[in-house]
Short mmCIF file of C-alpha atoms in Angstrom, two decimals:
data_model
loop_
_atom_site.label_atom_id
_atom_site.label_comp_id
_atom_site.label_asym_id
_atom_site.label_seq_id
_atom_site.Cartn_x
_atom_site.Cartn_y
_atom_site.Cartn_z
CA MET A 1 38.32 11.68 -54.18
CA LYS A 2 40.12 8.34 -54.09
CA ARG A 3 43.53 10.04 -53.78
CA ILE A 4 42.23 12.35 -51.03
CA LYS A 5 40.85 9.40 -49.05
CA LYS A 6 44.13 7.49 -49.40
CA ILE A 7 46.01 10.34 -47.69
CA LEU A 8 43.36 11.80 -45.40
CA ILE A 9 41.91 8.75 -43.66
CA PRO A 10 45.16 7.24 -42.29
CA PHE A 11 46.41 10.71 -41.26
CA VAL A 12 43.25 11.64 -39.38
CA VAL A 13 43.05 8.25 -37.66
CA PHE A 14 46.71 8.55 -36.66
CA LEU A 15 46.16 12.00 -35.10
CA ALA A 16 42.97 10.90 -33.37
CA ASP A 17 44.74 7.92 -31.85
CA ILE A 18 47.40 10.22 -30.41
CA PHE A 19 45.09 12.88 -29.00
CA ILE A 20 42.23 10.70 -27.77
CA GLY A 21 44.44 8.08 -26.13
CA LYS A 22 43.17 5.05 -24.26
CA ARG A 23 40.30 5.59 -21.88
CA ASN A 24 37.93 3.13 -20.31
CA LEU A 25 34.40 3.42 -21.63
CA LYS A 26 31.53 3.15 -19.21
CA ALA A 27 28.01 2.01 -19.91
CA SER A 28 24.78 1.96 -18.00
CA GLY A 29 22.54 -1.06 -17.92
CA ILE A 30 22.37 -4.46 -16.33
CA LYS A 31 24.21 -6.23 -19.16
CA ILE A 32 27.27 -4.66 -20.79
CA LYS A 33 27.37 -5.57 -24.49
CA VAL A 34 30.15 -4.36 -26.77
CA ASN A 35 30.40 -4.42 -30.57
CA LEU A 36 34.09 -4.34 -31.54
CA GLY A 37 34.83 -3.00 -35.02
CA CYS A 38 31.14 -2.23 -35.44
CA GLY A 39 31.21 -0.25 -38.68
CA LEU A 40 27.64 1.02 -39.02
CA ARG A 41 26.00 -2.10 -37.57
CA CYS A 42 25.14 -0.43 -34.26
CA LEU A 43 22.52 -0.77 -31.54
CA PRO A 44 21.52 1.85 -28.93
CA ASP A 45 22.00 -0.43 -25.92
CA TRP A 46 25.44 -1.61 -27.03
CA ILE A 47 28.85 0.06 -26.73
CA ASN A 48 29.79 0.50 -30.40
CA ILE A 49 33.54 0.86 -31.09
CA ASP A 50 35.21 1.50 -34.44
CA ALA A 51 38.35 3.23 -35.76
CA SER A 52 36.53 5.01 -38.57
CA LEU A 53 35.94 8.61 -39.60
CA THR A 54 32.25 8.04 -38.90
CA ALA A 55 32.92 6.99 -35.30
CA LEU A 56 35.29 9.92 -34.87
CA PHE A 57 33.26 12.75 -36.40
CA GLY A 58 29.69 11.48 -36.68
CA SER A 59 27.36 14.12 -35.27
CA ARG A 60 23.94 13.77 -33.65
CA ARG A 61 23.34 17.49 -34.14
CA PHE A 62 24.98 18.71 -37.33
CA GLY A 63 23.73 17.05 -40.48
CA PHE A 64 26.21 18.80 -42.77
CA ILE A 65 29.08 16.96 -41.05
CA ASN A 66 27.37 13.64 -41.71
CA LYS A 67 26.89 14.56 -45.38
CA LEU A 68 30.64 15.05 -45.75
CA LEU A 69 31.36 11.80 -43.89
CA TYR A 70 28.87 9.97 -46.09
CA ARG A 71 30.99 10.77 -49.13
CA LEU A 72 34.39 10.21 -47.54
CA ALA A 73 33.57 6.96 -45.76
CA GLY A 74 32.20 5.24 -48.86
CA SER A 75 28.92 4.45 -47.12
CA SER A 76 26.92 5.42 -50.21
CA ALA A 77 27.62 1.94 -51.61
CA TYR A 78 25.56 0.37 -48.82
CA TYR A 79 23.22 3.00 -47.35
CA SER A 80 21.17 5.96 -48.44
CA PHE A 81 22.17 9.20 -46.73
CA GLU A 82 18.95 9.11 -44.70
CA GLU A 83 19.84 5.64 -43.38
CA PHE A 84 23.42 6.69 -42.66
CA ASP A 85 22.33 9.84 -40.83
CA ALA A 86 19.74 7.93 -38.77
CA ILE A 87 22.31 5.34 -37.64
CA ILE A 88 24.63 8.07 -36.36
CA LYS A 89 21.87 9.98 -34.60
CA LYS A 90 20.26 6.94 -32.94
CA ASN A 91 23.48 5.32 -31.70
CA GLU A 92 26.59 6.31 -29.80
CA LEU A 93 29.76 5.41 -31.68
CA HIS A 94 33.13 5.47 -29.91
CA PHE A 95 36.36 5.97 -31.83
CA TYR A 96 39.22 3.69 -30.86
CA ASP A 97 41.97 1.75 -32.63
CA LEU A 98 41.43 -1.75 -31.26
CA ARG A 99 44.96 -2.77 -32.23
CA LYS A 100 45.98 -0.73 -29.17
CA GLY A 101 43.71 -2.71 -26.83
CA ILE A 102 40.06 -2.61 -25.77
CA PRO A 103 39.04 0.52 -23.80
CA LEU A 104 37.18 -1.36 -21.07
CA LEU A 105 37.96 -2.17 -17.46
CA ALA A 106 39.05 -5.74 -16.78
CA GLY A 107 36.12 -8.09 -16.18
CA SER A 108 33.50 -5.49 -17.09
CA ALA A 109 31.77 -6.86 -20.21
CA ASP A 110 29.05 -9.50 -20.35
CA VAL A 111 29.12 -9.89 -24.14
CA LEU A 112 31.67 -9.06 -26.83
CA TYR A 113 30.73 -9.29 -30.50
CA THR A 114 33.03 -8.78 -33.47
CA SER A 115 32.17 -9.42 -37.11
CA HIS A 116 34.56 -9.37 -40.07
CA PHE A 117 37.17 -7.48 -38.08
CA LEU A 118 39.68 -10.11 -36.95
CA GLU A 119 40.82 -10.90 -40.50
CA HIS A 120 42.00 -7.29 -40.85
CA LEU A 121 44.60 -7.84 -38.12
CA ASN A 122 47.95 -9.49 -38.68
CA LYS A 123 48.61 -12.69 -36.75
CA ASN A 124 50.34 -11.03 -33.78
CA ASP A 125 47.77 -8.23 -33.47
CA ALA A 126 45.02 -10.85 -33.59
CA LYS A 127 46.60 -12.70 -30.64
CA LYS A 128 46.77 -9.45 -28.66
CA PHE A 129 43.16 -8.64 -29.53
CA ILE A 130 41.90 -12.04 -28.34
CA LYS A 131 43.85 -11.61 -25.09
CA GLU A 132 42.20 -8.21 -24.64
CA CYS A 133 38.78 -9.78 -25.19
CA TYR A 134 39.56 -12.29 -22.45
CA ARG A 135 40.70 -9.52 -20.10
CA ALA A 136 37.64 -7.35 -20.71
CA LEU A 137 35.03 -10.10 -20.25
CA LYS A 138 33.43 -11.04 -16.97
CA PRO A 139 33.81 -14.67 -15.86
CA ARG A 140 31.49 -16.78 -18.05
CA GLY A 141 31.11 -13.83 -20.43
CA ILE A 142 30.36 -14.55 -24.10
CA LEU A 143 32.57 -13.75 -27.09
CA ARG A 144 31.10 -14.19 -30.57
CA ILE A 145 33.45 -13.92 -33.54
CA VAL A 146 32.46 -13.82 -37.21
CA VAL A 147 35.18 -14.10 -39.87
CA PRO A 148 35.44 -15.24 -43.49
CA ASP A 149 35.56 -19.04 -43.46
CA LEU A 150 38.77 -20.37 -44.97
CA GLU A 151 37.03 -23.69 -45.67
CA ALA A 152 34.62 -21.81 -47.94
CA ALA A 153 37.62 -20.31 -49.75
CA PHE A 154 39.04 -23.78 -50.41
CA LYS A 155 35.65 -24.91 -51.69
CA LYS A 156 35.42 -22.02 -54.16
CA TYR A 157 38.95 -22.74 -55.35
CA LYS A 158 38.14 -26.41 -55.94
CA GLU A 159 35.04 -25.32 -57.87
CA GLY A 160 37.22 -23.22 -60.17
CA LYS A 161 35.97 -19.90 -58.79
CA THR A 162 39.49 -18.56 -58.30
CA GLU A 163 38.83 -14.85 -58.91
CA GLU A 164 35.77 -14.85 -56.65
CA MET A 165 37.75 -16.65 -53.96
CA LEU A 166 40.62 -14.16 -54.12
CA ASP A 167 38.34 -11.11 -54.10
CA THR A 168 36.28 -12.39 -51.16
CA PHE A 169 38.86 -13.93 -48.86
CA PHE A 170 42.13 -12.22 -49.77
CA TYR A 171 40.78 -8.71 -50.19
CA THR A 172 43.29 -5.94 -50.90
CA SER A 173 42.89 -2.16 -50.91
CA ASP A 174 44.90 0.69 -52.41
CA THR A 175 43.00 3.25 -50.32
CA TYR A 176 43.56 2.27 -46.70
CA ASP A 177 45.83 -0.45 -45.34
CA PHE A 178 43.37 -1.58 -42.66
CA HIS A 179 40.80 -2.50 -45.30
CA MET A 180 43.03 -5.38 -46.39
CA HIS A 181 42.60 -8.95 -45.18
CA LYS A 182 45.81 -9.93 -43.39
CA TYR A 183 44.97 -13.40 -42.04
CA ASN A 184 42.28 -16.04 -42.48
CA TYR A 185 40.82 -18.74 -40.23
CA ASN A 186 38.97 -22.00 -40.27
CA PHE A 187 37.28 -23.37 -37.16
CA GLN A 188 40.31 -25.38 -36.03
CA THR A 189 42.78 -22.48 -36.18
CA LEU A 190 40.41 -20.06 -34.47
CA LYS A 191 39.51 -22.62 -31.80
CA LYS A 192 43.21 -23.19 -31.09
CA LEU A 193 43.83 -19.45 -30.72
CA LEU A 194 40.88 -19.03 -28.34
CA GLU A 195 41.72 -22.03 -26.16
CA LYS A 196 45.37 -21.04 -25.95
CA THR A 197 44.22 -17.67 -24.58
CA GLY A 198 42.07 -19.36 -21.93
CA PHE A 199 38.61 -19.43 -23.48
CA VAL A 200 36.43 -22.51 -22.97
CA GLN A 201 33.39 -24.09 -24.64
CA VAL A 202 34.46 -22.98 -28.11
CA LYS A 203 31.55 -23.81 -30.41
CA LYS A 204 30.91 -23.43 -34.11
CA GLN A 205 27.56 -21.72 -34.59
CA ASN A 206 25.30 -20.92 -37.52
CA TYR A 207 24.17 -17.64 -38.99
CA GLN A 208 21.95 -15.80 -36.47
CA LYS A 209 22.08 -18.79 -34.10
CA GLY A 210 23.76 -18.90 -30.70
CA GLU A 211 23.73 -17.46 -27.20
CA CYS A 212 24.90 -13.95 -28.09
CA PRO A 213 22.03 -11.43 -27.91
CA ASP A 214 20.76 -9.43 -30.90
CA ILE A 215 22.42 -11.61 -33.53
CA ASP A 216 19.28 -11.47 -35.65
CA PHE A 217 20.36 -7.86 -36.30
CA LEU A 218 24.14 -8.06 -35.95
CA ASP A 219 24.82 -11.10 -38.16
CA ILE A 220 24.65 -9.95 -41.78
CA TYR A 221 26.86 -12.44 -43.64
CA PRO A 222 24.87 -15.65 -44.23
CA ASN A 223 27.36 -17.01 -46.77
CA ASN A 224 31.09 -17.78 -46.62
CA SER A 225 31.37 -16.85 -42.93
CA LEU A 226 32.51 -18.75 -39.87
CA TYR A 227 30.52 -18.14 -36.66
CA VAL A 228 32.17 -19.05 -33.36
CA GLU A 229 31.06 -18.50 -29.76
CA THR A 230 33.07 -19.10 -26.62
CA ARG A 231 33.09 -18.23 -22.93
CA LYS A 232 35.70 -16.95 -20.53
#
């Protein structure tokens, strides 16, 4: 299964990226909220975007497809099949490789949320992604970013917890390249990146605290994470 996933997942994502192409997603509602790199942490009144097999093939009608995805996607480590199936059927997931941009019209989003996604981008792709966030947000729109906190990594290293530090903050994968951590941030480096892009009022926040809506559900990493909010 591991060998199949190593070949299948990148190939399918590559083909999907070619055939789906970039399109601008539309949403109904007074406030447009978008979860970028959502995984399975989805909400019905949000636009949920992820470049995963689940986002690509998840079915609201055919349970047998979800059973196959459940095995391939590795979700069994975190969810029962019933939980996995319910998430897919209650939410609308959109497949898109966010390294190619954000499929939203300029100035269309009120809120952008991204958790433990940015560290999977190399430094240049991260700069492009932040620029895309700025483009997609309305004036005064909110961006909330959650990433592993490099300061916490230094702390673990000083405490002699070297293996734990490496596994948590410098994660590698022999299954799928995107699973790897390619860059890490502390508040100062992330603040500099955001301000250089044009964002203002960059603030360090706490777990499930801030101006972004629904963070009592979306924030799931109380330890070792850096929480930052900013406005366009």
